[in-house]
Each structure stands twice: as structure tokens, then as C-alpha cells.
């Protein structure tokens, strides 16, 4: 769910998410009317479960006043079941006015996927809509110099509430590490919840999925790389292998194990051989839910699949967005003070060109973040520029399904210079302390009209030079800020170069990839003891560059021109990291 523009305190479903359509349609078939006696409780899923449960408690006490029984029935799927479960807690004062509660695929004892996000900033969630939402927020909220782990903990404290309260870690020989405060990150919320039996006025019912391969074990190593140690990742061990189970309580719905979804043997429960999404959308599961609520079920309802691809635009101040010809359905428009700032398009049309206008509201620098998210990967680019009130920069963006990336086709400016030239000049002024860097930036401006690819490579040569000068103390600028400014120029040049791809010669792509892989492999085996003497001012940007180099290599498979550029980028970023830790 995303923050909505109609109600600044309200939340909406992710566009393209249809997982609850069948359930809501069935309830409407039974005579329920949304807003009258059927209510969908939207909540800030990034916030702690405790906070959301308190809001649900107050929400229920308000709507229960119009209920004939003075109580309500609740259906909660996944995290929603935990929020519903949490509202029963006595710490909120008066009893939560719930008669029947059905939790569907809810991780009452947590899920191992949370370990990746909380301990290493890695998003493993197989529930695709959740992954899309978290990826978007991570990329638009992450601050300069902040690790992904730090961002997760800052913007999504709910992640901690999903940590398991059972043993799920193993060491390399397969031995299970027994659950304890010394060996596992702790989840005090779930650990301290009272059993359902302590709430006799509420009848709980559990529906869970079974016999689907579900993450159950993480084999870890305490031998951390210099990168993870610098980034502060994996306090309790880094996962080197994921173990999935299908049978018994260790199996589950592909996301939540039976062990976690069915936590108390005394509970009334029923399991289906369905996945995490299907147990709340398939007719057979909905029929069971309706039965527990003494309602009728329907069958054969038309059901739309969830979206598989997303295209997102997010604009940081001081400007707003204008986009023409947006689809009518499966699109989210997020506003701030009446100004359009966020657009999320589910299943963007292949080869459609989106004309994205950045319209200035105040004088200053803006950042247009463009992201494409699929089931397997995500790609994000930041396009920066300078603006004044009323000025308009137009970005022509085309969704590229072949490379799973969006493509910047062109930039049109109605007033002033291209953002690219403005950014170069801004950096040139900032670097006036060093005549060598100023000369390099002047060379770059002269090279751009001649060869876009060479200009793009030249940016990384400047980046490498800047790292060397910084390491030797010849410049004292914030290296992470300078890197960010250089990257903002590089992203334009790479995008524009891809619009004029050249034919690669012979084994050029293969040799280029090999060079990039070699430098990344050599960096990966550097011992932490060899760089421990370095301050964070050097080791942290080196770790960031190494992580970006690894990501670039993952995107460089094949012999296409975009793959070639990604490998080349990985090579230069690896060189940058090497300079900083030598």
C-alpha cells in the first residue's frame, strides 16, 4: 500500500495488485457494502505492527458502534493477520471488539526472509507486491552515504517484527544453531504476545498454505568480507545457502511455514496446498473463509492476475511532475501539497514512450528517480537538473522489456541548458580548487558532441582520478558527494549512448566482461586486516563502489551493447574501489 493523495493519513493498495478482488467480490455477493458494513483497513506497512495494531484497535472501536452486535469480524492476510492479532493486546485499554478473527497465511512466529532485510538490507520476499513496494521506498528514501541496511531500519521498522522466534540458522556442517539472544536477532513483539486462548471473547481461525517449497533454513558464515564488515552487515552471520522445505510444519505456502502460520495446536485451522497469494484469492480457500463467517461462497468469478512489471517516477523537490496519456487503471498518483511527486505504473505498455515533464516550483536542484521493477530484478536511475519556477524539462522515457530497464530516449528543455551541461558546470565550480579536475571537466564538455560512449567512459576516468586525489589529500571535498555528482552526469551519458548503439567488434564484449570480473574477484578476496587501518572516509565509499560494481556485472550478461556498457561500468567502479583501499 502507498500513501494516498486524497487522504494524507490514508494508504492505498499497490497498483496492479488484485489479490483481494475475489475475496471482496464474494463479500459483496453476501450483501456487504464497502464503507457501510464492509471496511478495508489500509495501514502503513512500513511502520511497526504495534503502531498499526493500535490504529486498527481505534478503527474497530469506531465502526463497531454501528454493528448490530457491537462487534466486528476480521479477515487478515499475511501481515494483516499480525496487525489484527496485535489489536487484541490488553495494553490498548478496553477490549478489542472482535467476534471472529480469520488469519490467512500470517507469520505468527516470523519468517526467515526478514533476516536478509534486517541484517543485510537484502530484499528476498517472494510476495511480489511487497517486494515492489519495499524496493520503491528503499530507493526514493535512501540518503547519501547510507547503507541499505540502515535505510531498511530507518524507514521500515516493521521488518524487525517479522524476524522468526524459532531456530532457523545453521552453520556450515549443517548443525542447527539453537535460538538464543546471543545467536539471533530478537523479535520482542512476537515473543511477548500472549496465546490466543487468553482472549475468550474472540474466536480465532487459521488458514495456511502447505506443501509448497518454503524458506526454512539459512546456512551462515561468520567469516565476513571486508565489504560486509565496513557496511556493518550480518552481525549474526552471512547467509551462504538457503534451505527450503515442502513437507510438514517446515513446509508452507512458499512464504510462510506451517510452523509460523499455525502456531498453536489448540486453534481451529485448515490447510490448503496453495501458495501465499492463492490462499486468499482461490475459490476453495475463500469458500472456507466464508464458511467460518457463516456466509455463502461464490465460484467462477473473473480474477485478474497481479502485475508483473512496474515503472515508477519519483521527483524530489523543488518541482512537480506532469505526465500525459497515463493509463486509466493500475496506476498510482502520489501528491504532496497538491503537487504530483510519485507515479507508479503497473504493467507498463511495451515500447510506449512516456513524456515526463519536470516543472519547477522553486529555484534549485531536482532529482527525477526512474525505476523499473520486475519479479527478478530492479533498475534505478537518478536524473538531476536545475530548475526555476515555471521552467519545464521533458524526459522521454521508454520501457525496455528486452533489458528489463527503462530507457531515456531524449531530454528536451524549454528554457536554459540541458541538465547535463548544468550539472557539469555546477561540478566545475565546486572543483575550482583543483586545476587538473577543472581541465578534465572542460575536456568532457568538448568530448560530448563527438562521442557519447567515450564521454561516458571519461566520466569514470575522472571518478578514478578524484578518488586518487582524495586518497592522497590533494582535495578535501566530500568524496561521496562528488561521486554522486559524477554519477548523475554518467547516467545521462550512458542513457544517450544506448540510443546510438554501436556494433561490438569480435570478442569485445567477452573480453570486457572478463576484465571487469577479474577486478571484482580480486577485490572480493582482500582481507579486512589489510584495510582495517583505513578510516571510514575511505573504506565506506570503497564498499559502496564495490557493491555497485557487483550489481553492474549482474546486469552485463550477453553480448548486447547495454550489457557491454554495464560490464564496463563494473570495471571502472571496481577500479575506483581499488584506489580507495590501496
Coordinates of C-alpha atoms in Angstrom, one line a residue:
X1 CA 0.0 0.0 0.0
X2 CA 1.1 3.5 -0.7
X3 CA 0.4 6.9 0.9
X4 CA -2.6 8.3 -1.0
X5 CA -3.2 11.8 -2.2
X6 CA -6.9 12.0 -1.3
X7 CA -6.2 11.5 2.4
X8 CA -2.7 12.4 3.7
X9 CA -3.2 10.0 6.5
X10 CA -4.6 7.2 4.4
X11 CA -3.0 4.4 2.4
X12 CA -3.8 2.6 -0.8
X13 CA -3.1 -0.7 -2.4
X14 CA -0.2 -1.0 -4.8
X15 CA -1.5 -0.5 -8.4
X16 CA -1.8 -3.8 -10.2
X17 CA -2.5 -5.8 -7.0
X18 CA -5.6 -7.8 -7.4
X19 CA -5.0 -10.5 -4.8
X20 CA -8.0 -9.4 -2.7
X21 CA -10.5 -8.8 -5.6
X22 CA -12.1 -12.2 -5.3
X23 CA -12.5 -12.0 -1.6
X24 CA -14.1 -8.6 -1.7
X25 CA -16.4 -9.6 -4.6
X26 CA -17.6 -12.6 -2.5
X27 CA -18.3 -10.5 0.5
X28 CA -20.3 -8.1 -1.7
X29 CA -22.2 -11.1 -3.1
X30 CA -23.2 -11.8 0.5
X31 CA -24.8 -8.3 0.8
X32 CA -21.9 -6.4 2.3
X33 CA -21.3 -2.9 1.1
X34 CA -17.9 -1.2 1.3
X35 CA -18.0 1.8 3.6
X36 CA -21.2 0.7 5.2
X37 CA -20.7 -2.7 6.7
X38 CA -17.6 -3.8 4.9
X39 CA -14.3 -2.0 5.6
X40 CA -10.9 -2.3 4.2
X41 CA -8.3 -1.2 6.8
X42 CA -5.3 0.3 5.0
X43 CA -2.3 0.9 7.1
X44 CA 1.4 2.0 7.0
X45 CA 3.0 -1.4 6.4
X46 CA 6.4 0.2 6.9
X47 CA 5.6 1.2 10.5
X48 CA 5.8 -1.2 13.4
X49 CA 3.0 -3.8 13.8
X50 CA 2.4 -2.4 17.3
X51 CA 1.7 1.0 15.9
X52 CA -0.7 -0.3 13.2
X53 CA -2.4 -2.6 15.7
X54 CA -3.2 0.4 17.9
X55 CA -4.7 2.3 14.9
X56 CA -6.8 -0.8 14.0
X57 CA -8.0 -1.1 17.6
X58 CA -9.2 2.5 17.4
X59 CA -10.7 2.0 14.0
X60 CA -12.7 -1.1 15.1
X61 CA -14.0 0.6 18.2
X62 CA -15.3 3.4 16.0
X63 CA -17.1 1.3 13.3
X64 CA -18.4 -1.3 15.9
X65 CA -20.8 1.4 17.1
X66 CA -22.9 0.8 14.0
X67 CA -22.7 -3.0 14.2
X68 CA -25.9 -4.9 15.3
X69 CA -23.8 -7.0 17.7
X70 CA -21.4 -4.2 18.8
X71 CA -18.5 -6.3 17.4
X72 CA -16.8 -7.0 14.1
X73 CA -15.3 -9.9 12.2
X74 CA -11.8 -9.6 10.8
X75 CA -10.0 -11.3 7.9
X76 CA -6.3 -10.6 7.9
X77 CA -3.9 -11.9 5.3
X78 CA -0.1 -12.1 5.9
X79 CA 1.0 -9.0 7.8
X80 CA -2.7 -8.0 8.1
X81 CA -3.3 -11.1 10.3
X82 CA -0.5 -9.9 12.7
X83 CA -2.0 -6.4 12.9
X84 CA -5.3 -8.0 13.7
X85 CA -3.7 -10.3 16.2
X86 CA -1.9 -7.3 17.8
X87 CA -5.1 -5.3 18.4
X88 CA -6.3 -7.9 20.9
X89 CA -3.5 -6.9 23.3
X90 CA -4.8 -5.5 26.5
X91 CA -2.2 -2.7 26.6
X92 CA -4.5 -0.7 24.4
X93 CA -7.1 -0.3 27.2
X94 CA -10.6 -1.6 26.5
X95 CA -11.1 -4.9 24.8
X96 CA -10.8 -5.0 21.0
X97 CA -14.3 -5.6 19.8
X98 CA -13.7 -8.6 17.6
X99 CA -16.0 -11.5 17.5
X100 CA -14.4 -13.8 14.8
X101 CA -10.8 -13.4 13.5
X102 CA -9.5 -15.3 10.5
X103 CA -5.8 -15.1 9.8
X104 CA -4.7 -16.3 6.4
X105 CA -1.0 -17.1 5.8
X106 CA 0.0 -14.9 8.7
X107 CA 3.6 -15.4 10.1
X108 CA 2.7 -15.5 13.8
X109 CA 6.2 -16.8 14.6
X110 CA 8.0 -14.8 11.9
X111 CA 9.7 -15.6 8.5
X112 CA 13.4 -16.2 7.7
X113 CA 13.2 -13.7 4.8
X114 CA 13.1 -10.9 7.3
X115 CA 16.7 -11.8 8.3
X116 CA 18.0 -10.7 4.9
X117 CA 16.4 -7.3 5.1
X118 CA 17.1 -6.5 8.8
X119 CA 20.7 -7.8 8.9
X120 CA 21.9 -7.1 5.4
X121 CA 19.5 -4.8 3.6
X122 CA 18.7 -7.5 1.1
X123 CA 15.1 -8.0 -0.1
X124 CA 14.3 -11.7 -0.6
X125 CA 10.5 -11.5 -0.3
X126 CA 8.8 -13.8 -2.8
X127 CA 5.5 -12.0 -2.2
X128 CA 6.0 -9.8 -5.3
X129 CA 3.8 -6.9 -4.4
X130 CA 5.6 -6.5 -1.1
X131 CA 9.0 -6.6 -2.9
X132 CA 7.9 -3.9 -5.3
X133 CA 6.7 -1.6 -2.6
X134 CA 9.8 -2.0 -0.4
X135 CA 12.2 -1.6 -3.4
X136 CA 10.5 1.7 -4.3
X137 CA 10.6 3.1 -0.8
X138 CA 14.2 2.0 -0.3
X139 CA 15.3 3.8 -3.5
X140 CA 13.5 7.0 -3.0
X141 CA 14.2 7.4 0.7
X142 CA 17.8 6.2 0.9
X143 CA 20.1 9.1 1.9
X144 CA 23.6 9.7 0.5
X145 CA 26.2 7.6 2.4
X146 CA 23.5 5.4 4.0
X147 CA 23.8 1.6 3.6
X148 CA 20.7 -0.4 2.5
X149 CA 20.6 -2.0 6.0
X150 CA 20.5 1.4 7.6
X151 CA 17.7 2.5 5.2
X152 CA 15.6 -0.6 6.0
X153 CA 15.9 0.0 9.7
X154 CA 15.1 3.7 9.3
X155 CA 12.1 3.5 7.1
X156 CA 10.7 0.0 7.7
X157 CA 10.9 -0.9 11.4
X158 CA 8.1 -3.4 10.7
X159 CA 10.9 -5.6 9.2
X160 CA 12.1 -6.4 12.7
X161 CA 8.6 -7.6 13.6
X162 CA 8.8 -10.4 11.0
X163 CA 12.0 -11.9 12.4
X164 CA 11.4 -15.5 13.5
X165 CA 11.3 -16.5 17.1
X166 CA 12.3 -20.1 16.3
X167 CA 15.7 -21.6 15.3
X168 CA 16.4 -21.1 11.6
X169 CA 20.2 -20.6 11.3
X170 CA 22.7 -23.4 10.6
X171 CA 26.5 -23.5 10.5
X172 CA 28.3 -24.9 7.5
X173 CA 28.3 -28.5 8.8
X174 CA 24.5 -28.5 8.9
X175 CA 24.2 -28.1 12.7
X176 CA 21.3 -26.0 13.8
X177 CA 22.1 -23.0 15.9
X178 CA 19.7 -23.1 18.9
X179 CA 17.6 -19.9 19.2
X180 CA 19.1 -17.6 21.8
X181 CA 19.6 -13.8 22.3
X182 CA 23.3 -14.3 21.7
X183 CA 23.0 -16.0 18.4
X184 CA 19.9 -14.5 16.8
X185 CA 18.4 -11.0 16.3
X186 CA 15.5 -10.7 18.6
X187 CA 11.8 -10.0 17.9
X188 CA 10.4 -8.9 21.2
X189 CA 6.9 -8.2 19.7
X190 CA 6.1 -11.8 18.7
X191 CA 8.0 -13.3 21.6
X192 CA 5.9 -11.4 24.2
X193 CA 2.5 -11.9 22.6
X194 CA 0.0 -13.9 24.8
X195 CA -1.6 -17.0 23.3
X196 CA -4.9 -16.7 21.5
X197 CA -6.6 -18.7 24.4
X198 CA -6.2 -15.7 26.7
X199 CA -8.8 -13.8 24.7
X200 CA -12.0 -15.9 25.2
X201 CA -14.3 -13.3 23.7
X202 CA -12.7 -13.7 20.3
X203 CA -12.9 -16.8 18.2
X204 CA -9.7 -17.2 16.1
X205 CA -9.4 -19.3 13.0
X206 CA -6.3 -20.0 11.0
X207 CA -5.9 -20.8 7.3
X208 CA -2.5 -21.7 6.0
X209 CA -0.8 -23.0 2.9
X210 CA 1.2 -26.2 2.8
X211 CA 3.4 -28.5 0.7
X212 CA 5.0 -25.5 -1.2
X213 CA 8.8 -25.1 -1.1
X214 CA 9.2 -22.5 1.7
X215 CA 12.4 -20.9 3.1
X216 CA 13.1 -22.6 6.4
X217 CA 16.9 -22.6 7.0
X218 CA 19.8 -20.2 6.4
X219 CA 23.3 -21.6 6.5
X220 CA 25.6 -18.8 7.7
X221 CA 29.3 -18.0 7.9
X222 CA 30.9 -15.7 10.4
X223 CA 33.8 -15.2 8.1
X224 CA 32.7 -11.8 6.7
X225 CA 34.2 -10.0 3.7
X226 CA 35.8 -6.6 4.2
X227 CA 32.8 -5.1 2.3
X228 CA 30.2 -6.5 4.8
X229 CA 32.3 -5.6 7.8
X230 CA 32.6 -2.0 6.5
X231 CA 28.9 -1.8 5.7
X232 CA 28.0 -3.2 9.2
X233 CA 26.1 -6.2 7.7
X234 CA 25.4 -9.6 9.1
X235 CA 26.1 -9.3 12.8
X236 CA 24.9 -12.9 13.4
X237 CA 26.4 -14.4 10.2
X238 CA 26.0 -14.0 6.5
X239 CA 23.8 -16.5 4.6
X240 CA 25.7 -18.6 2.1
X241 CA 22.9 -21.1 1.4
X242 CA 19.1 -21.1 1.7
X243 CA 17.3 -24.3 2.7
X244 CA 13.7 -24.9 1.5
X245 CA 11.2 -27.4 2.9
X246 CA 7.9 -28.6 1.5
X247 CA 6.6 -31.2 3.9
X248 CA 5.2 -31.0 7.4
X249 CA 5.3 -27.9 9.6
X250 CA 8.6 -26.8 8.0
X251 CA 6.9 -26.5 4.6
X252 CA 4.3 -23.9 3.9
X253 CA 2.8 -21.6 1.3
X254 CA 6.1 -20.6 -0.3
X255 CA 6.5 -17.6 2.0
X256 CA 5.2 -18.6 5.5
X257 CA 5.8 -22.0 7.0
X258 CA 3.0 -24.1 8.6
X259 CA 5.0 -23.8 11.9
X260 CA 4.6 -20.0 11.8
X261 CA 1.1 -19.7 10.3
X262 CA -0.4 -22.3 12.6
X263 CA 1.3 -21.5 15.9
X264 CA -1.0 -23.2 18.5
X265 CA -2.3 -26.7 18.2
X266 CA -5.5 -25.7 20.0
X267 CA -6.5 -23.3 17.2
X268 CA -9.1 -24.3 14.7
X269 CA -7.3 -24.4 11.4
X270 CA -7.3 -25.7 7.8
X271 CA -4.5 -26.0 5.3
X272 CA -4.6 -25.9 1.5
X273 CA -2.0 -26.9 -1.0
X274 CA -1.8 -23.3 -2.2
X275 CA 0.7 -20.5 -2.4
X276 CA 0.8 -17.4 -0.2
X277 CA -1.2 -15.4 -2.7
X278 CA -3.6 -18.2 -3.6
X279 CA -4.8 -18.9 -0.1
X280 CA -6.6 -15.6 -0.1
X281 CA -7.7 -15.5 -3.7
X282 CA -8.6 -19.0 -4.9
X283 CA -12.2 -20.1 -4.7
X284 CA -11.6 -23.1 -2.4
X285 CA -9.8 -21.1 0.2
X286 CA -12.4 -18.2 0.0
X287 CA -15.1 -20.8 0.5
X288 CA -13.5 -21.9 3.7
X289 CA -13.2 -18.3 4.9
X290 CA -16.8 -17.7 4.2
X291 CA -17.9 -20.8 6.0
X292 CA -16.1 -19.8 9.1
X293 CA -18.0 -16.5 9.0
X294 CA -21.4 -18.2 8.3
X295 CA -21.5 -16.7 4.8
X296 CA -22.1 -18.2 1.3
X297 CA -19.3 -18.6 -1.2
X298 CA -19.4 -18.0 -5.0
X299 CA -17.4 -19.7 -7.7
X300 CA -16.2 -18.9 -11.2
X301 CA -15.6 -15.3 -10.6
X302 CA -13.4 -13.5 -13.1
X303 CA -10.0 -12.9 -11.5
X304 CA -7.2 -10.7 -12.7
X305 CA -3.6 -11.6 -12.1
X306 CA -1.2 -9.3 -10.2
X307 CA 1.1 -7.1 -12.3
X308 CA 4.5 -8.5 -13.2
X309 CA 6.3 -5.3 -14.2
X310 CA 6.3 -1.8 -12.7
X311 CA 7.6 1.6 -13.9
X312 CA 8.0 4.3 -11.2
X313 CA 8.8 8.0 -11.4
X314 CA 9.6 9.9 -8.2
X315 CA 10.5 13.6 -8.0
X316 CA 12.5 15.2 -5.2
X317 CA 11.8 18.9 -4.6
X318 CA 11.6 21.7 -5.7
X319 CA 9.4 20.7 -8.7
X320 CA 6.5 18.6 -9.6
X321 CA 5.6 16.1 -12.3
X322 CA 3.3 16.3 -15.4
X323 CA 2.8 13.2 -17.5
X324 CA 0.3 12.9 -20.3
X325 CA -1.5 9.8 -21.6
X326 CA -1.2 7.8 -18.4
X327 CA -3.3 4.6 -18.3
X328 CA -6.7 4.8 -16.6
X329 CA -6.2 1.7 -14.5
X330 CA -3.4 0.2 -12.4
X331 CA -1.6 3.5 -11.9
X332 CA -0.9 5.3 -8.7
X333 CA -0.5 9.1 -8.4
X334 CA 1.0 10.4 -5.2
X335 CA 0.8 14.1 -4.3
X336 CA 2.5 16.3 -1.8
X337 CA 0.7 19.6 -1.0
X338 CA -1.3 19.1 -4.2
X339 CA 1.8 18.6 -6.4
X340 CA 2.3 15.4 -8.2
X341 CA 5.5 13.7 -7.0
X342 CA 5.1 10.0 -7.4
X343 CA 3.8 7.9 -10.3
X344 CA 3.7 4.1 -10.3
X345 CA 2.5 2.3 -13.5
X346 CA 1.7 -1.4 -13.3
X347 CA 2.5 -3.5 -16.4
X348 CA 3.7 -0.5 -18.4
X349 CA 3.0 -0.8 -22.1
X350 CA 5.8 -2.2 -24.1
X351 CA 7.6 0.3 -26.4
X352 CA 5.3 3.1 -25.1
X353 CA 7.1 6.5 -24.8
X354 CA 6.3 8.4 -21.6
X355 CA 6.7 12.1 -21.8
X356 CA 7.6 13.1 -18.2
X357 CA 7.7 16.8 -17.5
X358 CA 9.6 18.2 -14.5
X359 CA 8.1 21.6 -13.8
X360 CA 9.9 23.9 -11.4
X361 CA 8.2 25.3 -8.3
X362 CA 11.2 27.0 -6.8
X363 CA 14.8 27.6 -7.8
X364 CA 17.1 24.7 -7.0
X365 CA 18.3 21.2 -8.0
X366 CA 15.8 18.4 -8.6
X367 CA 16.2 14.7 -8.9
X368 CA 14.0 12.5 -11.0
X369 CA 14.2 8.9 -9.9
X370 CA 13.1 6.4 -12.5
X371 CA 12.8 2.8 -11.6
X372 CA 11.8 -0.4 -13.3
X373 CA 10.9 -3.4 -11.1
X374 CA 10.3 -7.0 -12.2
X375 CA 9.9 -10.3 -10.4
X376 CA 13.7 -11.0 -10.7
X377 CA 15.4 -7.6 -10.6
X378 CA 15.1 -3.8 -10.4
X379 CA 16.9 -1.0 -12.1
X380 CA 17.0 2.6 -10.8
X381 CA 18.5 5.8 -12.3
X382 CA 18.6 9.3 -10.9
X383 CA 18.3 12.2 -13.4
X384 CA 19.3 15.5 -11.9
X385 CA 18.9 19.0 -13.1
X386 CA 18.5 22.7 -12.1
X387 CA 15.2 24.5 -12.3
X388 CA 13.4 27.8 -11.8
X389 CA 9.7 28.5 -11.2
X390 CA 7.8 27.6 -14.3
X391 CA 10.7 26.0 -16.2
X392 CA 10.0 22.7 -17.7
X393 CA 12.4 19.8 -18.6
X394 CA 10.9 16.9 -20.6
X395 CA 12.2 13.4 -20.2
X396 CA 11.1 10.9 -22.9
X397 CA 11.2 7.5 -21.2
X398 CA 10.6 4.2 -23.0
X399 CA 10.1 0.9 -21.2
X400 CA 12.5 -1.6 -22.5
X401 CA 11.4 -5.2 -21.9
X402 CA 14.4 -6.8 -23.5
X403 CA 16.9 -5.5 -21.0
X404 CA 14.4 -5.1 -18.1
X405 CA 15.4 -1.5 -17.9
X406 CA 13.7 1.8 -18.8
X407 CA 15.4 3.8 -21.4
X408 CA 15.9 7.6 -21.6
X409 CA 15.3 8.4 -25.2
X410 CA 15.8 12.1 -25.1
X411 CA 15.7 15.2 -22.9
X412 CA 14.1 18.4 -24.1
X413 CA 14.4 21.7 -22.3
X414 CA 12.2 24.7 -23.0
X415 CA 14.4 27.1 -21.1
X416 CA 18.1 27.2 -20.3
X417 CA 20.7 24.4 -20.9
X418 CA 20.3 20.7 -20.8
X419 CA 20.5 19.3 -17.3
X420 CA 23.7 17.5 -18.4
X421 CA 25.5 20.7 -19.1
X422 CA 24.2 22.4 -16.0
X423 CA 25.5 19.5 -13.8
X424 CA 29.0 19.7 -15.4
X425 CA 29.2 23.4 -14.9
X426 CA 28.0 23.1 -11.3
X427 CA 30.7 20.5 -10.5
X428 CA 33.3 22.5 -12.3
X429 CA 32.6 25.5 -10.0
X430 CA 32.9 23.2 -6.9
X431 CA 36.2 21.7 -8.1
X432 CA 37.8 25.1 -8.8
X433 CA 40.4 24.2 -6.1
X434 CA 42.0 21.7 -8.4
X435 CA 43.0 22.9 -11.8
X436 CA 43.6 19.3 -13.1
X437 CA 39.9 18.3 -12.4
X438 CA 38.6 21.5 -13.9
X439 CA 40.6 20.8 -17.1
X440 CA 39.2 17.3 -17.2
X441 CA 35.6 18.6 -16.9
X442 CA 36.3 21.1 -19.7
X443 CA 37.7 18.2 -21.8
X444 CA 34.5 16.3 -21.1
X445 CA 32.3 19.1 -22.4
X446 CA 34.3 19.2 -25.6
X447 CA 34.1 15.4 -26.0
X448 CA 30.3 15.0 -25.5
X449 CA 29.3 16.3 -29.0
X450 CA 31.9 14.0 -30.6
X451 CA 31.4 10.6 -28.9
X452 CA 28.8 9.8 -26.2
X453 CA 30.3 6.4 -25.2
X454 CA 33.8 7.9 -24.8
X455 CA 32.4 10.8 -22.9
X456 CA 30.7 8.3 -20.5
X457 CA 33.9 6.4 -20.0
X458 CA 35.7 9.7 -19.4
X459 CA 33.4 10.4 -16.5
X460 CA 34.7 7.2 -14.8
X461 CA 38.3 8.2 -15.5
X462 CA 37.6 11.5 -13.8
X463 CA 36.0 9.5 -10.9
X464 CA 39.1 7.3 -10.6
X465 CA 41.3 10.5 -10.7
X466 CA 39.1 12.1 -8.0
X467 CA 39.5 9.0 -5.8
X468 CA 43.3 9.1 -6.2
X469 CA 43.5 12.8 -5.4
X470 CA 41.2 12.4 -2.4
X471 CA 43.2 9.4 -1.1
X472 CA 46.5 11.5 -1.4
X473 CA 44.9 14.5 0.4
X474 CA 45.1 16.8 -2.7
X475 CA 41.4 17.5 -2.5
X476 CA 39.2 17.7 0.6
X477 CA 35.7 17.6 -0.9
X478 CA 33.2 15.0 0.4
X479 CA 34.1 12.1 -1.9
X480 CA 30.7 10.5 -1.7
X481 CA 29.0 13.8 -2.7
X482 CA 31.5 14.2 -5.6
X483 CA 30.9 10.6 -6.7
X484 CA 27.2 11.2 -6.6
X485 CA 27.6 14.3 -8.8
X486 CA 29.7 12.5 -11.3
X487 CA 27.3 9.6 -11.4
X488 CA 24.5 12.0 -12.1
X489 CA 26.4 13.1 -15.3
X490 CA 27.3 9.5 -16.2
X491 CA 23.6 8.3 -16.1
X492 CA 22.7 10.8 -18.8
X493 CA 25.6 9.9 -21.0
X494 CA 25.0 6.2 -20.6
X495 CA 21.3 6.6 -21.5
X496 CA 22.0 8.7 -24.5
X497 CA 24.8 6.4 -25.7
X498 CA 22.4 3.4 -25.6
X499 CA 20.2 5.3 -28.0
X500 CA 23.0 5.1 -30.6
X501 CA 24.4 1.6 -30.0
X502 CA 27.5 0.6 -32.0
X503 CA 28.3 -2.9 -33.3
X504 CA 30.8 -4.5 -31.0
X505 CA 33.9 -6.0 -32.6
X506 CA 34.7 -9.7 -32.3
X507 CA 35.1 -10.8 -28.7
X508 CA 35.0 -7.2 -27.4
X509 CA 32.0 -7.9 -25.1
X510 CA 33.6 -11.1 -23.8
X511 CA 37.0 -9.6 -23.1
X512 CA 35.4 -6.5 -21.5
X513 CA 33.4 -8.7 -19.2
X514 CA 36.5 -10.7 -18.3
X515 CA 38.4 -7.6 -17.3
X516 CA 35.5 -6.4 -15.1
X517 CA 35.1 -9.8 -13.5
X518 CA 38.8 -10.0 -12.7
X519 CA 39.0 -6.7 -10.9
X520 CA 35.8 -7.5 -8.9
X521 CA 37.1 -11.0 -8.0
X522 CA 40.5 -9.6 -6.8
X523 CA 38.7 -7.0 -4.7
X524 CA 36.4 -9.6 -3.1
X525 CA 39.3 -11.6 -1.6
X526 CA 41.0 -8.6 0.0
X527 CA 41.5 -9.2 3.8
X528 CA 39.8 -6.9 6.2
X529 CA 43.0 -6.8 8.2
X530 CA 44.7 -5.1 5.1
X531 CA 42.3 -2.2 5.2
X532 CA 41.4 -2.0 8.9
X533 CA 43.8 0.9 9.3
X534 CA 41.8 3.0 6.8
X535 CA 39.2 5.4 8.1
X536 CA 35.5 5.1 7.2
X537 CA 36.1 8.1 4.9
X538 CA 37.9 5.7 2.5
X539 CA 36.6 2.3 3.3
X540 CA 32.9 3.2 3.1
X541 CA 32.9 4.8 -0.4
X542 CA 35.1 1.9 -1.5
X543 CA 32.5 -0.6 -0.2
X544 CA 29.7 1.3 -2.0
X545 CA 31.6 1.3 -5.3
X546 CA 32.3 -2.4 -5.0
X547 CA 28.6 -3.2 -4.4
X548 CA 27.7 -1.1 -7.4
X549 CA 30.4 -2.9 -9.5
X550 CA 28.9 -6.3 -8.5
X551 CA 25.4 -5.1 -9.5
X552 CA 26.7 -3.8 -12.8
X553 CA 28.3 -7.2 -13.5
X554 CA 25.0 -9.0 -12.8
X555 CA 23.3 -6.8 -15.4
X556 CA 26.0 -7.5 -18.1
X557 CA 25.3 -11.0 -19.2
X558 CA 25.1 -11.4 -23.0
X559 CA 26.8 -9.6 -25.9
X560 CA 24.4 -6.7 -26.3
X561 CA 25.6 -3.1 -26.3
X562 CA 23.7 -2.3 -23.0
X563 CA 25.4 -5.4 -21.4
X564 CA 28.8 -4.2 -22.7
X565 CA 28.2 -0.8 -21.0
X566 CA 27.2 -2.4 -17.7
X567 CA 30.3 -4.6 -17.7
X568 CA 32.4 -1.5 -18.5
X569 CA 30.8 0.3 -15.7
X570 CA 31.6 -2.5 -13.3
X571 CA 35.2 -2.4 -14.4
X572 CA 35.6 1.4 -13.7
X573 CA 33.7 1.1 -10.3
X574 CA 36.0 -1.7 -9.3
X575 CA 39.0 0.4 -10.1
X576 CA 37.6 3.2 -8.0
X577 CA 37.1 0.9 -5.1
X578 CA 40.7 -0.4 -5.5
X579 CA 42.1 3.1 -5.5
X580 CA 40.4 3.9 -2.2
X581 CA 41.6 0.8 -0.3
X582 CA 45.2 0.6 -1.7

